[in-house]
């Protein structure tokens, strides 16, 4: 959670599952999204909140946000080429791919002249003050800047 001075709260996708689970329509929608990954379940009502949380933990950060809240980040590379502004630069990455990306930048043999990644990868969290909604994302080029300009890491 954010500080009280900030007046924003941060919510992860798992927090949103807990909140959405209290509404019948949203609970049903969460079950519909998770159902295909549970082959042993016969009826949709057999899927519980922990099952949805387990299902979500296997998806890339931002998956639930792009399904229920916004379409930002939920586009394929081909679709992103047709978009403008922040929608074009925002993408979803699996946690494994994020790890690989960071390890490549941190490698001692990394050559920044060959670095071509840009844009923002969704973190799977939002910030809100009750009126505004902000998607939280990692800037892909940020670590490169910190490493080669010797800026202090955040």
Coordinates of N, CA and C in Angstrom, one line a residue:
X1 N 0.8 -1.2 0.0 CA 0.0 0.0 0.0 C 0.9 1.3 0.0
X2 N 0.3 2.3 -0.5 CA 1.1 3.6 -0.6 C 1.0 4.3 0.8
X3 N 1.8 5.3 0.9 CA 1.7 6.1 2.1 C 0.4 6.9 2.1
X4 N 0.0 7.4 3.3 CA -1.2 8.2 3.4 C -1.1 9.5 2.8
X5 N 0.1 10.1 2.7 CA 0.4 11.4 2.1 C 0.1 11.3 0.6
X6 N 0.4 10.2 0.0 CA 0.3 10.0 -1.4 C -1.2 10.0 -1.8
X7 N -2.1 9.5 -1.0 CA -3.5 9.4 -1.3 C -3.9 8.5 -2.4
X8 N -2.9 7.7 -2.9 CA -3.1 6.7 -3.8 C -2.9 5.3 -3.1
X9 N -3.6 4.3 -3.6 CA -3.3 3.0 -3.1 C -2.9 2.1 -4.3
X10 N -2.0 1.2 -4.0 CA -1.5 0.3 -5.1 C -2.2 -1.0 -4.9
X11 N -2.7 -1.6 -6.0 CA -3.3 -2.9 -5.9 C -2.7 -3.8 -7.0
X12 N -2.3 -5.0 -6.5 CA -1.8 -6.0 -7.5 C -3.0 -6.7 -8.1
X13 N -2.7 -7.5 -9.1 CA -3.8 -8.3 -9.7 C -4.4 -9.3 -8.7
X14 N -3.6 -9.8 -7.8 CA -4.1 -10.7 -6.8 C -5.0 -10.0 -5.8
X15 N -4.7 -8.7 -5.5 CA -5.6 -7.9 -4.7 C -6.9 -7.7 -5.4
X16 N -6.8 -7.5 -6.7 CA -8.1 -7.2 -7.5 C -8.9 -8.5 -7.5
X17 N -8.3 -9.7 -7.6 CA -9.1 -10.9 -7.5 C -9.9 -11.0 -6.3
X18 N -9.3 -10.6 -5.1 CA -10.0 -10.7 -3.8 C -11.1 -9.7 -3.8
X19 N -10.9 -8.5 -4.4 CA -12.0 -7.5 -4.5 C -13.1 -7.9 -5.4
X20 N -12.7 -8.3 -6.6 CA -13.7 -8.7 -7.6 C -14.5 -9.9 -7.2
X21 N -13.9 -10.8 -6.3 CA -14.6 -12.0 -5.9 C -15.9 -11.7 -5.2
X22 N -16.0 -10.5 -4.6 CA -17.2 -10.2 -3.8 C -18.4 -9.8 -4.7
X23 N -18.2 -9.6 -6.0 CA -19.2 -9.2 -6.9 C -19.6 -10.5 -7.7
X24 N -20.9 -10.8 -7.8 CA -21.3 -12.1 -8.5 C -20.9 -12.1 -10.0
X25 N -21.1 -10.9 -10.7 CA -20.8 -10.9 -12.1 C -19.3 -11.0 -12.4
X26 N -18.5 -10.3 -11.6 CA -17.0 -10.3 -11.7 C -16.5 -11.7 -11.3
X27 N -17.0 -12.3 -10.3 CA -16.6 -13.6 -9.8 C -16.9 -14.6 -11.0
X28 N -18.0 -14.5 -11.6 CA -18.3 -15.4 -12.7 C -17.3 -15.2 -13.9
X29 N -17.0 -13.9 -14.2 CA -16.1 -13.6 -15.3 C -14.7 -14.2 -15.0
X30 N -14.2 -14.0 -13.7 CA -12.9 -14.6 -13.3 C -12.9 -16.1 -13.5
X31 N -14.0 -16.8 -13.2 CA -14.1 -18.2 -13.3 C -14.1 -18.6 -14.8
X32 N -14.8 -17.8 -15.6 CA -14.8 -18.0 -17.1 C -13.4 -17.9 -17.7
X33 N -12.6 -16.9 -17.2 CA -11.2 -16.8 -17.7 C -10.4 -18.0 -17.3
X34 N -10.5 -18.4 -16.1 CA -9.7 -19.5 -15.5 C -10.1 -20.9 -15.9
X35 N -11.4 -21.1 -16.3 CA -11.9 -22.4 -16.6 C -11.1 -23.2 -17.6
X36 N -10.7 -22.7 -18.7 CA -9.9 -23.5 -19.7 C -8.6 -24.1 -19.2
X37 N -8.0 -23.5 -18.2 CA -6.8 -24.1 -17.6 C -7.0 -25.1 -16.5
X38 N -8.3 -25.4 -16.2 CA -8.6 -26.4 -15.2 C -9.4 -27.5 -15.9
X39 N -8.7 -28.5 -16.5 CA -9.3 -29.5 -17.2 C -10.1 -30.5 -16.4
X40 N -9.8 -30.6 -15.1 CA -10.5 -31.6 -14.2 C -11.8 -31.0 -13.7
X41 N -12.0 -29.8 -13.8 CA -13.2 -29.1 -13.3 C -14.4 -29.3 -14.3
X42 N -15.5 -29.8 -13.8 CA -16.7 -30.0 -14.6 C -17.6 -28.8 -14.6
X43 N -17.8 -28.2 -13.5 CA -18.7 -27.1 -13.4 C -17.9 -25.8 -13.0
X44 N -18.3 -24.7 -13.6 CA -17.6 -23.5 -13.3 C -17.7 -23.0 -11.8
X45 N -18.7 -23.4 -11.1 CA -18.8 -23.1 -9.7 C -17.8 -23.8 -8.8
X46 N -17.1 -24.8 -9.4 CA -16.1 -25.5 -8.6 C -14.8 -24.7 -8.5
X47 N -14.7 -23.7 -9.2 CA -13.5 -22.9 -9.2 C -13.6 -21.9 -8.1
X48 N -12.7 -21.9 -7.1 CA -12.7 -21.0 -6.0 C -11.6 -19.9 -6.2
X49 N -11.7 -18.9 -5.3 CA -10.8 -17.8 -5.3 C -9.3 -18.2 -5.3
X50 N -8.9 -19.2 -4.5 CA -7.5 -19.6 -4.5 C -7.1 -20.3 -5.9
X51 N -8.1 -20.9 -6.5 CA -7.8 -21.5 -7.9 C -7.6 -20.4 -8.9
X52 N -8.3 -19.3 -8.8 CA -8.1 -18.2 -9.7 C -6.8 -17.5 -9.4
X53 N -6.4 -17.4 -8.2 CA -5.1 -16.8 -7.8 C -4.0 -17.7 -8.4
X54 N -4.1 -19.0 -8.3 CA -3.1 -19.9 -8.8 C -3.1 -19.8 -10.3
X55 N -4.2 -19.7 -11.0 CA -4.3 -19.6 -12.4 C -3.6 -18.3 -12.8
X56 N -3.9 -17.2 -12.1 CA -3.3 -15.9 -12.4 C -1.8 -15.8 -12.2
X57 N -1.3 -16.6 -11.2 CA 0.2 -16.6 -11.0 C 1.0 -17.2 -12.1
X58 N 0.3 -18.0 -13.0 CA 1.0 -18.6 -14.1 C 0.9 -17.7 -15.4
X59 N 0.2 -16.6 -15.3 CA 0.1 -15.7 -16.5 C 1.1 -14.6 -16.4
X60 N 1.3 -13.9 -17.5 CA 2.2 -12.7 -17.4 C 1.6 -11.6 -16.7
X61 N 2.4 -10.8 -16.0 CA 1.9 -9.6 -15.3 C 1.1 -8.7 -16.2
X62 N -0.1 -8.3 -15.8 CA -1.0 -7.4 -16.6 C -2.1 -8.2 -17.3
X63 N -2.0 -9.5 -17.2 CA -3.0 -10.3 -17.9 C -4.5 -10.0 -17.5
X64 N -4.7 -10.0 -16.2 CA -6.0 -9.7 -15.7 C -6.4 -8.2 -16.0
X65 N -5.5 -7.3 -15.8 CA -5.8 -5.9 -16.1 C -6.2 -5.7 -17.6
X66 N -5.6 -6.4 -18.5 CA -5.9 -6.3 -19.9 C -7.2 -7.0 -20.2
X67 N -7.6 -7.9 -19.4 CA -8.9 -8.6 -19.6 C -10.1 -7.8 -19.1
X68 N -10.0 -7.3 -17.9 CA -11.1 -6.7 -17.2 C -11.1 -5.2 -17.1
X69 N -10.0 -4.5 -17.2 CA -10.0 -3.1 -16.9 C -9.6 -2.3 -18.1
X70 N -8.6 -2.6 -18.8 CA -8.1 -1.8 -20.0 C -7.5 -2.7 -21.1
X71 N -7.4 -2.2 -22.3 CA -6.8 -2.9 -23.3 C -5.4 -2.6 -23.6
X72 N -4.9 -1.7 -22.8 CA -3.5 -1.2 -22.9 C -2.6 -2.4 -22.5
X73 N -1.6 -2.7 -23.4 CA -0.7 -3.8 -23.2 C -1.1 -5.2 -23.6
X74 N -2.4 -5.3 -24.1 CA -2.9 -6.6 -24.5 C -2.9 -6.8 -26.0
X75 N -2.0 -6.1 -26.7 CA -1.9 -6.2 -28.1 C -0.8 -7.1 -28.6
X76 N -0.9 -7.7 -29.7 CA 0.2 -8.4 -30.3 C 1.2 -7.4 -30.9
X77 N 2.4 -7.8 -31.2 CA 3.4 -6.9 -31.9 C 2.8 -6.3 -33.2
X78 N 2.1 -7.1 -34.0 CA 1.5 -6.6 -35.2 C 0.5 -5.5 -35.0
X79 N -0.4 -5.8 -34.0 CA -1.4 -4.8 -33.6 C -0.8 -3.5 -33.1
X80 N 0.3 -3.6 -32.3 CA 0.9 -2.5 -31.7 C 1.5 -1.5 -32.7
X81 N 1.9 -2.0 -33.9 CA 2.4 -1.2 -34.9 C 1.4 -0.2 -35.4
X82 N 0.1 -0.5 -35.3 CA -0.9 0.4 -35.8 C -1.4 1.4 -34.8
X83 N -0.9 1.2 -33.6 CA -1.4 2.1 -32.5 C -0.5 3.3 -32.3
X84 N -0.9 4.3 -31.6 CA -0.1 5.5 -31.3 C 0.0 5.7 -29.8
X85 N 0.9 6.6 -29.4 CA 1.1 7.0 -28.0 C 1.5 5.8 -27.1
X86 N 1.1 5.9 -25.9 CA 1.5 4.9 -24.9 C 1.0 3.5 -25.1
X87 N -0.1 3.4 -25.9 CA -0.7 2.1 -26.2 C 0.3 1.3 -27.0
X88 N 1.0 1.9 -27.9 CA 2.0 1.3 -28.8 C 3.2 0.8 -28.0
X89 N 3.6 1.6 -27.0 CA 4.8 1.3 -26.3 C 4.6 0.3 -25.1
X90 N 3.4 0.0 -24.7 CA 3.2 -0.9 -23.6 C 2.9 -2.3 -24.0
X91 N 3.5 -3.2 -23.3 CA 3.4 -4.6 -23.7 C 3.4 -5.5 -22.4
X92 N 3.0 -6.8 -22.6 CA 3.0 -7.7 -21.5 C 4.2 -8.7 -21.8
X93 N 4.9 -9.0 -20.7 CA 6.1 -9.9 -20.7 C 5.9 -10.9 -19.6
X94 N 6.3 -12.1 -19.9 CA 6.2 -13.1 -18.8 C 7.3 -12.8 -17.8
X95 N 7.2 -13.3 -16.6 CA 8.2 -13.0 -15.6 C 9.6 -13.6 -16.0
X96 N 9.5 -14.8 -16.7 CA 10.8 -15.4 -17.2 C 11.5 -14.5 -18.2
X97 N 10.7 -13.9 -19.1 CA 11.3 -13.0 -20.1 C 11.8 -11.7 -19.5
X98 N 11.2 -11.2 -18.4 CA 11.7 -10.1 -17.7 C 13.0 -10.4 -17.1
X99 N 13.1 -11.6 -16.4 CA 14.3 -12.0 -15.8 C 15.5 -12.1 -16.8
X100 N 15.2 -12.7 -18.0 CA 16.2 -12.8 -19.0 C 16.6 -11.4 -19.5
X101 N 15.7 -10.5 -19.6 CA 16.0 -9.2 -20.1 C 16.9 -8.5 -19.1
X102 N 16.7 -8.6 -17.8 CA 17.5 -7.9 -16.8 C 18.9 -8.6 -16.7
X103 N 18.9 -9.9 -16.8 CA 20.2 -10.6 -16.8 C 21.1 -10.2 -17.9
X104 N 20.5 -10.0 -19.1 CA 21.2 -9.7 -20.3 C 21.9 -8.3 -20.1
X105 N 21.1 -7.3 -19.5 CA 21.6 -6.0 -19.3 C 22.7 -6.0 -18.3
X106 N 22.5 -6.8 -17.2 CA 23.5 -6.8 -16.2 C 24.8 -7.6 -16.5
X107 N 24.8 -8.3 -17.6 CA 25.9 -9.1 -18.0 C 27.1 -8.2 -18.3
X108 N 28.3 -8.6 -17.9 CA 29.5 -7.8 -18.0 C 29.9 -7.6 -19.5
X109 N 29.5 -8.5 -20.4 CA 29.8 -8.5 -21.8 C 28.7 -7.7 -22.6
X110 N 27.8 -7.1 -21.9 CA 26.7 -6.4 -22.6 C 27.2 -5.2 -23.3
X111 N 26.8 -5.0 -24.6 CA 27.2 -3.8 -25.4 C 25.9 -2.9 -25.6
X112 N 25.9 -1.8 -24.9 CA 24.7 -0.9 -25.0 C 24.4 -0.4 -26.4
X113 N 25.4 -0.5 -27.3 CA 25.1 0.0 -28.7 C 24.2 -1.0 -29.5
X114 N 24.1 -2.2 -29.0 CA 23.3 -3.2 -29.6 C 21.9 -3.3 -29.0
X115 N 21.6 -2.5 -28.0 CA 20.4 -2.6 -27.2 C 19.3 -1.9 -28.0
X116 N 18.2 -2.6 -28.3 CA 17.1 -2.0 -29.2 C 15.8 -2.0 -28.5
X117 N 15.7 -2.6 -27.3 CA 14.4 -2.7 -26.6 C 13.9 -1.3 -26.1
X118 N 12.6 -1.1 -26.2 CA 12.1 0.2 -25.8 C 10.6 -0.1 -25.4
X119 N 10.0 0.8 -24.7 CA 8.7 0.7 -24.3 C 8.5 0.4 -22.8
X120 N 7.4 -0.1 -22.4 CA 7.0 -0.4 -21.0 C 6.4 -1.8 -20.9
X121 N 6.8 -2.5 -19.9 CA 6.3 -3.8 -19.6 C 5.4 -3.7 -18.4
X122 N 4.1 -4.1 -18.5 CA 3.2 -4.0 -17.4 C 3.7 -4.8 -16.2
X123 N 3.5 -4.2 -15.0 CA 3.9 -4.9 -13.7 C 2.8 -5.7 -13.1
X124 N 1.6 -5.6 -13.6 CA 0.5 -6.3 -13.0 C -0.1 -5.6 -11.8
X125 N 0.1 -4.3 -11.7 CA -0.4 -3.5 -10.6 C -1.1 -2.2 -11.1
X126 N -1.9 -1.7 -10.3 CA -2.5 -0.4 -10.6 C -2.4 0.5 -9.4
X127 N -2.5 1.8 -9.6 CA -2.6 2.8 -8.5 C -3.9 3.6 -8.8
X128 N -4.5 3.9 -7.7 CA -5.8 4.7 -7.8 C -6.0 5.5 -6.6
X129 N -6.6 6.7 -6.8 CA -7.0 7.5 -5.7 C -8.5 7.6 -5.6
X130 N -9.2 6.7 -6.3 CA -10.7 6.7 -6.4 C -11.2 7.4 -7.6
X131 N -10.4 8.2 -8.2 CA -10.9 8.9 -9.4 C -10.0 8.6 -10.6
X132 N -8.7 8.5 -10.4 CA -7.8 8.2 -11.5 C -7.2 6.8 -11.3
X133 N -6.9 6.2 -12.5 CA -6.4 4.9 -12.5 C -5.1 4.9 -13.3
X134 N -4.0 4.4 -12.6 CA -2.7 4.4 -13.3 C -2.2 3.0 -13.4
X135 N -1.8 2.6 -14.6 CA -1.2 1.3 -14.8 C 0.3 1.4 -14.4
X136 N 0.8 0.5 -13.6 CA 2.3 0.5 -13.3 C 3.0 -0.4 -14.3
X137 N 4.2 0.2 -14.7 CA 4.9 -0.6 -15.7 C 6.4 -0.3 -15.5
X138 N 7.3 -1.3 -16.0 CA 8.7 -1.1 -16.0 C 9.1 -0.5 -17.3
X139 N 10.0 0.5 -17.3 CA 10.6 1.1 -18.5 C 11.7 0.2 -18.9
X140 N 11.6 -0.4 -20.1 CA 12.6 -1.4 -20.5 C 14.0 -0.8 -20.7
X141 N 14.2 0.4 -21.0 CA 15.5 1.0 -21.2 C 16.1 1.6 -19.9
X142 N 15.3 1.5 -18.8 CA 15.7 2.2 -17.6 C 17.0 1.6 -17.0
X143 N 17.1 0.2 -16.9 CA 18.3 -0.4 -16.4 C 19.5 -0.1 -17.2
X144 N 19.4 0.0 -18.5 CA 20.5 0.3 -19.3 C 21.0 1.7 -19.0
X145 N 20.1 2.7 -18.8 CA 20.5 4.0 -18.4 C 21.2 4.1 -17.1
X146 N 20.7 3.3 -16.1 CA 21.3 3.3 -14.8 C 22.7 2.7 -14.8
X147 N 22.9 1.7 -15.6 CA 24.2 1.0 -15.7 C 25.3 1.8 -16.3
X148 N 24.9 2.5 -17.4 CA 26.0 3.2 -18.2 C 26.1 4.6 -17.9
X149 N 25.2 5.2 -17.2 CA 25.3 6.6 -16.8 C 25.7 6.7 -15.4
X150 N 25.8 5.6 -14.7 CA 26.2 5.5 -13.3 C 25.3 6.3 -12.4
X151 N 24.0 6.2 -12.7 CA 23.0 6.8 -11.9 C 22.7 5.9 -10.7
X152 N 22.3 6.4 -9.6 CA 22.0 5.5 -8.5 C 20.7 4.7 -8.8
X153 N 20.7 3.4 -8.5 CA 19.5 2.6 -8.7 C 18.4 3.0 -7.8
X154 N 17.2 2.8 -8.2 CA 16.1 3.2 -7.4 C 15.8 2.2 -6.3

